[in-house]
Amino acid sequence: MNPGFTHLHVRSGFSYGFGVATPEELVESAKEMGMDSLSLTDKEGLYGVPRLLRAAEEQGVSPIVGAEISMVGGGHLVLLAESIDGYGSLSKLISRYRCASENRRKPLCPLDLLLDHAEGLICLTGAVPFGLLPYLVLSDRGSEAKTVLARLLEAFGRDHLFVEITDDRTAGSRRRLIKIASFAKEHNVPMLATNEVTYLYPRDHQLHEILVAASNLTQLPGPGHRPTDQLYLKPPEKMRRLFEDRPDALRNVVEVTERCSRAAVRLTGRVRIPTALTVGGETKERRLIRLAVEGARKRYGRRPEEKVKSRLQRELECVFALGFQDYFLIAHEAKQIAVERGVAVTGRGSAANSLVSYCLGLTSPEPFSNRLLFERFLHEGREDPPDIDLDLDSEKRDEVRDELIRRYERYGAAVAATANTLSLRGSVRVAARALGHSPEEINRLSRHVPIRVKDRDRLLNPISGWEQALREPAMRNHPLQDRRRHKLLLDLSWRLTGRLHQAGTHLGGLVIGGEEYHLSEIVPLEPSGKPGLLRGQFDKDDIELVGLPKLDLLGLKMHTALRKAGELVSKRLGRKIDPLSPPPDDKETYRLIRTGRSAGMFQLESPGQMHLSGRLKPRRFSDLVAQISLFRPGPVRGDFVTPYVMRKNGLEEYSVPLRELDEVLKPTYGILMYQESVLEVAHVVAGFSLAEGDRIRKAMTKDRGCGAMDGIRSEFLRRAVGRGVPPKTAKEIFSWMEGFSVYGFPKSHAASFAHLSYASAYMRTYYPAEFFCGLLNSQPMGFYCPRVLLNEARRVGLRVLPPDVHRSGEGFTVEEDGRALRVGLRYCKGISGKAISSILLERGKKPFSSLPDIYQRTHVEQDSVRNLAKGGFLDALSDREADRLRFLEEAGRLPKKRRDDRQPEIPIPHPASWWEARESGRAAYLPLTDTQRERMEWEILGLNVHRHPLSPYHTALESLGVTQSEGMRHLPHGVRARAAGLFEVLQCPPTKSGNPVWFLLIEDELGLLQATIFRSVYGEYGDLLHHRGAFLLEGRVEQDRRRGFSFLVEHVADLREVLAEARVPVPRGVSGSGALLRADRRSRKVV
Amino acid sequence: MPNASVSEIHAYPLRPQGFEEPLFPTPCSKQVLGEHLLRAPWLKRASELRDHTGQAAHAPEEPVELRIRQGRAEVVWPRTGRRCTWRRRWVVEVLDRWREVGGWWAEERGTNRFVFRVLLSGGVVADLARERSGDWVLVGMVD
């Protein structure tokens, strides 16, 4: 039965702060209520449109696209797209006024601009009482209301303008409605009933009010608070009952719905390839051929082999057939811009499967030797847009992106948005602020609340509710344990978790328009917050739903670190060293990787990879590709690691179900590890083309339902049996493929990364000082905090020189011909870039003579001078250790700095003055102890400059029976042992069994040690792990033939309690990306 | 202040356009104004107004009973009520209805109820609220 009502004014969570439900939830509920169409009219944007269109298609509901536009002078209007032209007008209108508004967070549309974009749009005058017309009418500005109505009528026409009537059932709502209805009747404008839907259910009004308060940064009730719970997705019967006295307004809903549904906006099902700029008179096709052929000659010599030629031809034919040549040319242009500007660039992802990409210089792995298949990247049957990802030096990525945007301004170029959702911790913060808690209380309430760790779309540590969250060991003695007191906060924060919160910017996801359409006609553009950079409103993942290919120009810190290292090496050696072109198959490099001492190496530095390096023993590039692929959530859950290691080391036999598969699976020892292998298996066993094989792979990795999979299975079996494969074996192979393909990893991606891994390993092997210097000057990056990296540098034999205001550079510097590193000024807490520059400039003119001299001649502020003194930068100004304390006192006496360049009134005492010598009170200070000095440096620099913090406790730890990390690995199986170290990372990665296992990484004097903690131990000591920074671990060593070394923890103690009176500076644990907890890289607070 | 709103006069935070504002911030101000209005020759009862608009005078929320008798609704005051001299009134007409949802973030001050503006026999216009518990209370009299 058609209930004959459609909600035409609906906000979703994409109204960011003014809506609660997702488009999917709204569509599903509308379907359940029997509505056959639903509109989405988010505030100031079309953010949710791709998801609306997808959900509507899945549910069989007709989508109506629109937006709610805030007007200059107050009030809003609702615009509905009647056709795809209307969608274009709306998108352009939003782009225009959002880009022109003074306040990007509260954009306002001038009426004149709106009237210029009326084509194809239906206008509703806004909900009562905050719509444009109700706002004017109810505030007794009738004449203004008449003028506005007349102008709207002129622009939209009588058929396309409706006075919106709503009843939020607050006190006086009927009276207000009557007033608006009378106004509409008086001016003979038809009415239309809506409910200004903002949430799904009445009880969600609380969430809405909290989100509004959050967006205004206020507590409840904030400005514009509406005491109603009626803005929910009301069933049609209720809407009809609510407006039973206004049948014409209900009839008009049906009419508008039919008009908008007749030519519903369809954005999906078509790939919109951007248009590349033409150069000279050359066609795009010829240009791509020329570039590819030139590249092939460069890569394979002047006369490439036949297989190269034929594959290149096949790939180009496919690219042309799909019309993707412009996309390749734009990617090539981006790469060229980077090359011209000296910015390091490499490719990643499935594009490395393409020989064209390789020849264009977009990717580095050679497709033939790495068995990379073009069909995994592109084939004629592919329906979604292609995806080329380029990694650029993160400090220079913006240059390349901005230049490309400048070149493509005429077609429209912008970066993609990200739709940010609230984590449980974020929800606690948002709800607590709305409920009126003070900032200190909010910090207390939200600290240690578990956050979700996401790996792509999968949650790694899902929390089922507060019950579970409060049981977490980290939450012991937490204020939220008082459930009675915080009942409302707990309830609200849980309900807010996962809700859309605010739009972010994907700084590297570039989208470009084309000749046929300007980008702003497809996706509304808005300011990103970064000057001059526009952002498309669709989320980075949703943008592909509307067929817009995204060119990812990603910033990679490893490129930055390698560039810096390369520059330092080149300077020291006096010849150009390119860190991205190391000599291949260097034995020393592989030897270092095999030792597992790989801190700082790209993709090989995590404790898991370090451990795997020792077991896998890589000796060639393909081993590195396998190693990178193996330590991923998929292969780990699929339990590929141990069989692969065993088989590679000859400790386990392997067999393949069919002799023909030997060639495909021999390189991976019978394991279907790479996604590319699935294509090959389907090809070899059942004679599928590689393109068909890719479709099978996709079907297997995504949930396509039993029916679809049955069809694929029977087709596979039919063809395999037809080729003489026994039915039983064919069945076995198919289910084997099905099981493995879920966990497979793209080899192209791993091979692209392996190049950088090898390059970084090579640099670490031969130029360790420059390598560590590059890493330390590119922070934050990688797995380890700077403290661990510096300690690692010391462990490989480099000297760490103390900070010195006369010798320290901006960042770390290499000294003593590549044998020492000196701490840089940037590591001093609180010092500004301007202050650093002024120090570097002034000391070049004349050395500093005293602390007031530095203060007078540079831009260093009073508190920064204190920090410089505390961090040891000023030790060079005196020959006495105790002078650090004198400097601190002197810094406290300095007058506050004026905000101009010079400060001549600061008296500079003459260094040789007898008065100064007498007044300085040197005798009052005792020399600093080593631990005092180290604690000061830790607080200011966050580093262990002179020695590892556990060095002074060496004997004490030995007497406790502690084994150092290095020795621990060689202990026999079953031995009980003790380890001690500073906290670095706590992780809970996915496991094969699905049971949680925690991995604690600690650092002692000799290195890093990963300890395994099972559920019961974590339950007992988890709060210690979350609240302390140094541990004494007691447990058992396991030396397993299959899994190698592991240290299973049975007991955890706070090291500082064990070493009574010890003043070990320890790091503080904070939630970090990809880990449950990691040592804080910013705060140097001594716990 | 000829054009000042009630909010501005009482230095309240501004309310959104279209929302009524409380007229009496304190009992004293109510008394002064009430005495003035009693003397006003132009004063009419709400029941005499054409559209029955106006702000209800706040009464301490008195519990009342709503009974259906002879097919009609009747409001009955319990015997303990001291404000009213009369005990029961027929509901002649429901003039308006709305929801009151607010203050939920402060545990004890939250409201979540339906309010009905009714014309009672005898010409009194009153606001009656139905609480979530199902109990009825007299929110206030319009005149």
Coordinates of C-alpha atoms in Angstrom, one line a residue, chain A residues 648-994:
Chain A
K648 CA 60.5 -21.5 3.2
N649 CA 63.1 -22.8 5.7
G650 CA 62.6 -26.3 4.5
L651 CA 61.1 -27.5 7.8
E652 CA 57.8 -28.5 6.3
E653 CA 56.8 -30.2 3.0
Y654 CA 54.1 -28.7 0.9
S655 CA 52.0 -29.9 -1.9
V656 CA 49.5 -28.3 -4.4
P657 CA 46.2 -29.9 -5.2
L658 CA 47.0 -30.0 -8.9
R659 CA 50.3 -30.3 -10.7
E660 CA 49.5 -27.4 -13.0
L661 CA 49.3 -25.1 -10.0
D662 CA 52.9 -25.7 -9.2
E663 CA 54.2 -22.9 -11.3
V664 CA 51.7 -20.5 -9.7
L665 CA 52.1 -21.4 -6.1
K666 CA 55.8 -22.5 -6.0
P667 CA 57.0 -19.0 -5.2
T668 CA 54.7 -18.8 -2.2
Y669 CA 55.3 -22.4 -1.1
G670 CA 51.8 -23.6 -1.9
I671 CA 50.1 -20.7 0.0
L672 CA 47.5 -18.6 -1.8
M673 CA 49.0 -15.5 -0.2
Y674 CA 48.6 -12.9 -2.9
Q675 CA 45.3 -11.8 -4.5
E676 CA 47.0 -12.0 -7.8
S677 CA 47.5 -15.7 -7.3
V678 CA 43.7 -16.2 -7.1
L679 CA 43.4 -14.9 -10.7
E680 CA 46.1 -17.2 -11.9
V681 CA 44.6 -20.3 -10.2
A682 CA 41.2 -19.6 -11.7
H683 CA 43.0 -19.3 -15.1
V684 CA 45.1 -22.4 -14.8
V685 CA 42.4 -24.7 -13.3
A686 CA 39.2 -23.6 -15.0
G687 CA 40.4 -21.7 -18.0
F688 CA 38.9 -18.4 -16.8
S689 CA 40.4 -15.3 -18.3
L690 CA 42.4 -13.3 -15.8
A691 CA 39.6 -10.6 -15.9
E692 CA 37.0 -13.3 -15.0
G693 CA 39.4 -14.4 -12.3
D694 CA 39.5 -10.9 -10.9
R695 CA 35.7 -10.9 -10.8
I696 CA 35.8 -14.2 -8.9
R697 CA 38.3 -12.8 -6.4
K698 CA 36.1 -9.8 -5.8
A699 CA 33.0 -11.9 -5.4
M700 CA 34.9 -14.1 -2.8
T701 CA 36.2 -11.1 -0.8
K702 CA 32.9 -9.4 -0.6
D703 CA 29.7 -10.8 0.7
R704 CA 27.7 -11.4 -2.4
G705 CA 25.2 -13.8 -0.9
C706 CA 24.9 -17.5 -1.3
G707 CA 23.1 -17.4 -4.6
A708 CA 25.9 -15.5 -6.4
M709 CA 28.6 -17.7 -4.9
D710 CA 26.7 -20.8 -5.9
G711 CA 26.6 -19.6 -9.5
I712 CA 30.3 -18.9 -9.5
R713 CA 31.1 -22.3 -8.0
S714 CA 29.1 -24.3 -10.5
E715 CA 30.6 -22.3 -13.4
F716 CA 34.1 -22.9 -12.0
L717 CA 33.4 -26.6 -11.5
R718 CA 31.9 -27.0 -14.9
R719 CA 34.9 -25.4 -16.7
A720 CA 37.5 -27.2 -14.5
V721 CA 35.9 -30.6 -15.1
G722 CA 35.7 -29.8 -18.8
R723 CA 39.4 -29.3 -18.8
G724 CA 39.9 -32.7 -17.2
V725 CA 40.3 -31.8 -13.6
P726 CA 38.6 -34.5 -11.4
P727 CA 35.4 -33.1 -9.8
K728 CA 36.6 -33.8 -6.3
T729 CA 39.8 -31.9 -6.9
A730 CA 38.0 -29.0 -8.6
K731 CA 35.7 -28.7 -5.6
E732 CA 38.6 -28.8 -3.2
I733 CA 40.5 -26.1 -5.1
F734 CA 37.4 -23.9 -5.2
S735 CA 36.8 -24.1 -1.5
W736 CA 40.5 -23.6 -0.9
M737 CA 40.4 -20.4 -3.0
E738 CA 37.3 -19.3 -1.2
G739 CA 39.0 -19.7 2.2
F740 CA 42.2 -18.1 1.2
S741 CA 41.1 -15.2 -0.9
V742 CA 39.5 -13.5 2.1
Y743 CA 42.9 -13.1 3.7
G744 CA 45.0 -12.5 0.6
F745 CA 47.1 -9.4 0.2
P746 CA 47.8 -7.5 -3.1
K747 CA 51.3 -8.4 -4.1
S748 CA 51.6 -5.2 -6.1
H749 CA 51.1 -3.1 -3.0
A750 CA 53.6 -5.2 -1.0
A751 CA 56.1 -5.0 -3.9
S752 CA 55.8 -1.2 -4.0
F753 CA 56.5 -1.0 -0.3
A754 CA 59.3 -3.5 -0.4
H755 CA 61.3 -1.1 -2.6
L756 CA 61.2 1.6 0.1
S757 CA 61.8 -1.0 2.8
Y758 CA 65.0 -2.1 1.1
A759 CA 66.1 1.5 0.4
S760 CA 65.6 2.4 4.1
A761 CA 67.4 -0.8 5.2
Y762 CA 70.3 0.0 2.9
M763 CA 70.6 3.6 4.3
R764 CA 70.5 2.2 7.8
T765 CA 73.2 -0.3 7.0
Y766 CA 75.7 2.1 5.4
Y767 CA 74.8 5.6 6.7
P768 CA 73.3 5.0 10.1
A769 CA 74.0 8.5 11.5
E770 CA 72.4 10.2 8.5
F771 CA 69.5 7.7 8.5
F772 CA 68.7 8.2 12.2
C773 CA 69.2 11.9 11.8
G774 CA 66.6 11.9 8.9
L775 CA 64.2 9.9 11.0
L776 CA 64.6 12.1 14.1
N777 CA 64.1 15.2 12.0
S778 CA 60.9 13.9 10.3
Q779 CA 59.0 13.2 13.5
P780 CA 56.3 12.2 14.1
M781 CA 56.6 9.2 12.0
G782 CA 57.1 5.4 12.2
F783 CA 56.5 3.0 15.0
Y784 CA 58.9 4.3 17.6
C785 CA 59.1 7.5 19.6
P786 CA 62.3 9.7 19.1
R787 CA 63.6 8.5 22.5
V788 CA 63.8 4.9 21.3
L789 CA 65.2 5.8 18.0
L790 CA 68.0 7.8 19.6
N791 CA 68.7 5.0 22.0
E792 CA 68.8 2.6 19.1
A793 CA 71.3 4.9 17.3
R794 CA 73.5 4.8 20.5
R795 CA 73.1 1.0 20.4
V796 CA 74.5 0.8 16.9
G797 CA 77.6 2.6 18.0
L798 CA 76.7 6.3 17.3
R799 CA 77.7 8.9 19.8
V800 CA 74.9 11.1 21.1
L801 CA 76.3 14.6 21.6
P802 CA 74.5 16.9 24.1
P803 CA 72.5 19.9 23.1
D804 CA 74.5 23.1 22.7
V805 CA 73.2 26.5 21.9
H806 CA 76.3 27.2 19.8
R807 CA 76.5 23.9 18.0
S808 CA 73.0 22.4 17.8
G809 CA 71.2 22.8 14.5
E810 CA 67.5 23.3 14.0
G811 CA 67.0 19.6 14.1
F812 CA 69.5 16.7 14.8
T813 CA 72.8 17.1 13.1
V814 CA 75.5 14.6 12.1
E815 CA 79.0 15.3 13.5
E816 CA 82.3 13.5 13.7
D817 CA 82.3 12.3 10.1
G818 CA 79.1 10.3 10.5
R819 CA 79.8 8.9 13.9
A820 CA 77.8 11.2 16.1
L821 CA 74.4 12.8 16.4
R822 CA 73.8 16.1 18.2
V823 CA 70.4 17.0 19.7
G824 CA 68.7 19.9 17.8
L825 CA 67.1 23.0 19.1
R826 CA 63.7 21.9 17.8
Y827 CA 63.6 19.2 20.5
C828 CA 63.5 21.9 23.2
K829 CA 60.0 22.1 24.6
G830 CA 58.1 25.3 23.9
I831 CA 60.6 27.0 21.6
S832 CA 59.2 28.6 18.5
G833 CA 60.5 28.4 14.9
K834 CA 61.1 32.1 15.0
A835 CA 63.2 31.8 18.2
I836 CA 65.3 28.9 16.6
S837 CA 65.9 31.0 13.5
S838 CA 67.0 34.0 15.5
I839 CA 69.4 31.8 17.6
L840 CA 71.0 30.4 14.4
L841 CA 71.3 33.8 12.9
E842 CA 72.7 35.6 15.9
R843 CA 75.2 33.0 16.9
G844 CA 76.6 33.2 13.3
K845 CA 77.4 36.8 14.0
K846 CA 78.9 36.5 17.4
P847 CA 78.8 33.8 20.0
F848 CA 76.5 34.2 23.0
S849 CA 78.2 35.3 26.2
S850 CA 75.5 34.9 28.8
L851 CA 71.9 34.1 29.3
P852 CA 70.8 37.7 29.2
D853 CA 72.8 38.1 26.0
I854 CA 70.7 35.3 24.4
Y855 CA 67.6 36.8 25.7
Q856 CA 68.4 40.2 24.3
R857 CA 69.6 39.2 20.9
T858 CA 67.0 36.5 20.0
H859 CA 63.3 36.0 19.9
V860 CA 63.5 33.4 22.7
E861 CA 60.7 34.0 25.3
Q862 CA 61.3 33.9 29.0
D863 CA 59.9 30.4 29.6
S864 CA 61.8 29.1 26.6
V865 CA 65.1 30.4 28.0
R866 CA 64.4 28.4 31.1
N867 CA 63.7 25.4 29.0
L868 CA 67.0 26.0 27.0
A869 CA 68.8 26.1 30.3
K870 CA 67.0 23.0 31.7
G871 CA 67.6 21.0 28.5
G872 CA 71.3 21.6 28.7
F873 CA 71.6 23.9 25.7
L874 CA 73.3 26.6 27.8
D875 CA 75.8 24.3 29.5
A876 CA 78.3 25.5 26.9
L877 CA 78.1 29.0 28.3
S878 CA 79.8 27.9 31.5
D879 CA 82.3 25.3 32.5
R880 CA 80.5 24.4 35.7
E881 CA 77.7 21.8 36.0
A882 CA 76.0 23.7 38.7
D883 CA 75.5 26.7 36.5
R884 CA 72.5 25.1 34.9
L885 CA 70.7 25.8 38.2
R886 CA 72.1 29.4 38.2
F887 CA 70.8 29.9 34.7
L888 CA 67.4 28.7 35.8
E889 CA 67.3 31.3 38.6
E890 CA 68.6 33.9 36.3
A891 CA 65.9 33.1 33.7
G892 CA 63.3 33.6 36.4
R893 CA 64.6 37.1 37.1
L894 CA 64.5 38.2 33.5
P895 CA 61.9 40.9 32.7
K896 CA 59.0 40.0 30.5
K897 CA 59.9 40.4 26.9
R898 CA 58.4 43.1 24.8
R899 CA 56.8 42.0 21.6
D900 CA 59.2 43.8 19.3
D901 CA 62.5 42.8 17.8
R902 CA 64.9 44.3 20.2
Q903 CA 64.9 44.8 23.9
P904 CA 67.6 47.3 24.7
E905 CA 66.6 48.0 28.3
I906 CA 67.7 44.5 29.5
P907 CA 70.9 45.2 31.4
I908 CA 73.6 42.9 30.2
P909 CA 76.0 42.3 33.0
H910 CA 79.6 42.3 32.0
P911 CA 80.9 38.8 32.2
A912 CA 84.0 39.9 34.0
S913 CA 82.2 42.2 36.5
W914 CA 83.2 41.6 40.1
W915 CA 79.8 42.7 41.1
E916 CA 78.2 40.2 38.9
A917 CA 80.5 37.5 40.2
R918 CA 79.6 38.3 43.7
E919 CA 75.8 38.6 43.1
S920 CA 75.5 35.5 41.0
G921 CA 75.5 33.4 44.1
R922 CA 77.4 30.5 42.6
A923 CA 78.3 29.1 45.9
A924 CA 74.7 28.5 46.6
Y925 CA 74.4 25.7 44.0
L926 CA 75.6 22.2 44.5
P927 CA 76.7 20.3 41.4
L928 CA 73.8 18.5 39.6
T929 CA 73.6 14.8 40.0
D930 CA 73.4 12.7 36.9
T931 CA 69.8 11.7 37.6
Q932 CA 68.8 15.3 38.2
R933 CA 70.3 16.3 34.9
E934 CA 68.7 13.4 33.1
R935 CA 65.3 14.2 34.5
M936 CA 65.6 17.8 33.4
E937 CA 66.6 16.7 29.9
W938 CA 63.8 14.2 29.8
E939 CA 61.3 16.8 30.7
I940 CA 62.5 19.3 28.2
L941 CA 63.8 17.1 25.3
G942 CA 61.9 13.9 25.7
L943 CA 65.2 12.1 25.0
N944 CA 67.8 10.2 26.9
V945 CA 70.8 12.2 25.9
H946 CA 73.6 10.8 28.0
R947 CA 72.6 7.2 28.7
H948 CA 69.7 4.9 28.9
P949 CA 67.5 5.6 32.0
L950 CA 68.0 2.1 33.3
S951 CA 71.8 2.2 33.0
P952 CA 72.3 3.5 36.6
Y953 CA 70.2 0.5 37.9
H954 CA 72.1 -2.1 36.0
T955 CA 73.4 -3.8 39.2
A956 CA 70.1 -3.5 41.0
L957 CA 68.3 -5.2 38.1
E958 CA 70.9 -7.9 37.9
S959 CA 70.4 -8.7 41.5
L960 CA 66.7 -8.9 40.8
G961 CA 67.5 -11.6 38.2
V962 CA 66.6 -9.5 35.2
T963 CA 67.7 -10.7 31.8
Q964 CA 68.4 -8.1 29.2
S965 CA 66.3 -8.2 26.0
E966 CA 69.3 -9.5 23.9
G967 CA 70.0 -12.4 26.3
M968 CA 66.3 -13.2 26.7
R969 CA 66.0 -14.4 23.0
H970 CA 68.7 -17.0 23.6
L971 CA 67.2 -18.5 26.7
P972 CA 66.1 -22.1 26.4
H973 CA 62.5 -23.2 26.1
G974 CA 60.5 -23.3 29.4
V975 CA 62.9 -21.1 31.4
R976 CA 61.4 -18.7 33.8
A977 CA 62.8 -15.2 33.4
R978 CA 62.5 -11.6 34.4
A979 CA 62.7 -8.6 32.1
A980 CA 62.6 -4.9 32.8
G981 CA 62.2 -1.9 30.6
L982 CA 60.4 1.3 29.7
F983 CA 57.0 1.2 28.1
E984 CA 56.9 1.7 24.3
V985 CA 53.7 0.1 22.8
L986 CA 50.8 -2.0 23.9
Q987 CA 48.9 -3.7 21.0
C988 CA 46.1 -6.1 20.6
P989 CA 46.2 -7.2 17.0
P990 CA 43.8 -9.7 15.4
T991 CA 44.7 -13.3 15.9
K992 CA 43.9 -16.5 14.0
S993 CA 41.7 -17.8 16.8
G994 CA 40.0 -14.4 17.4

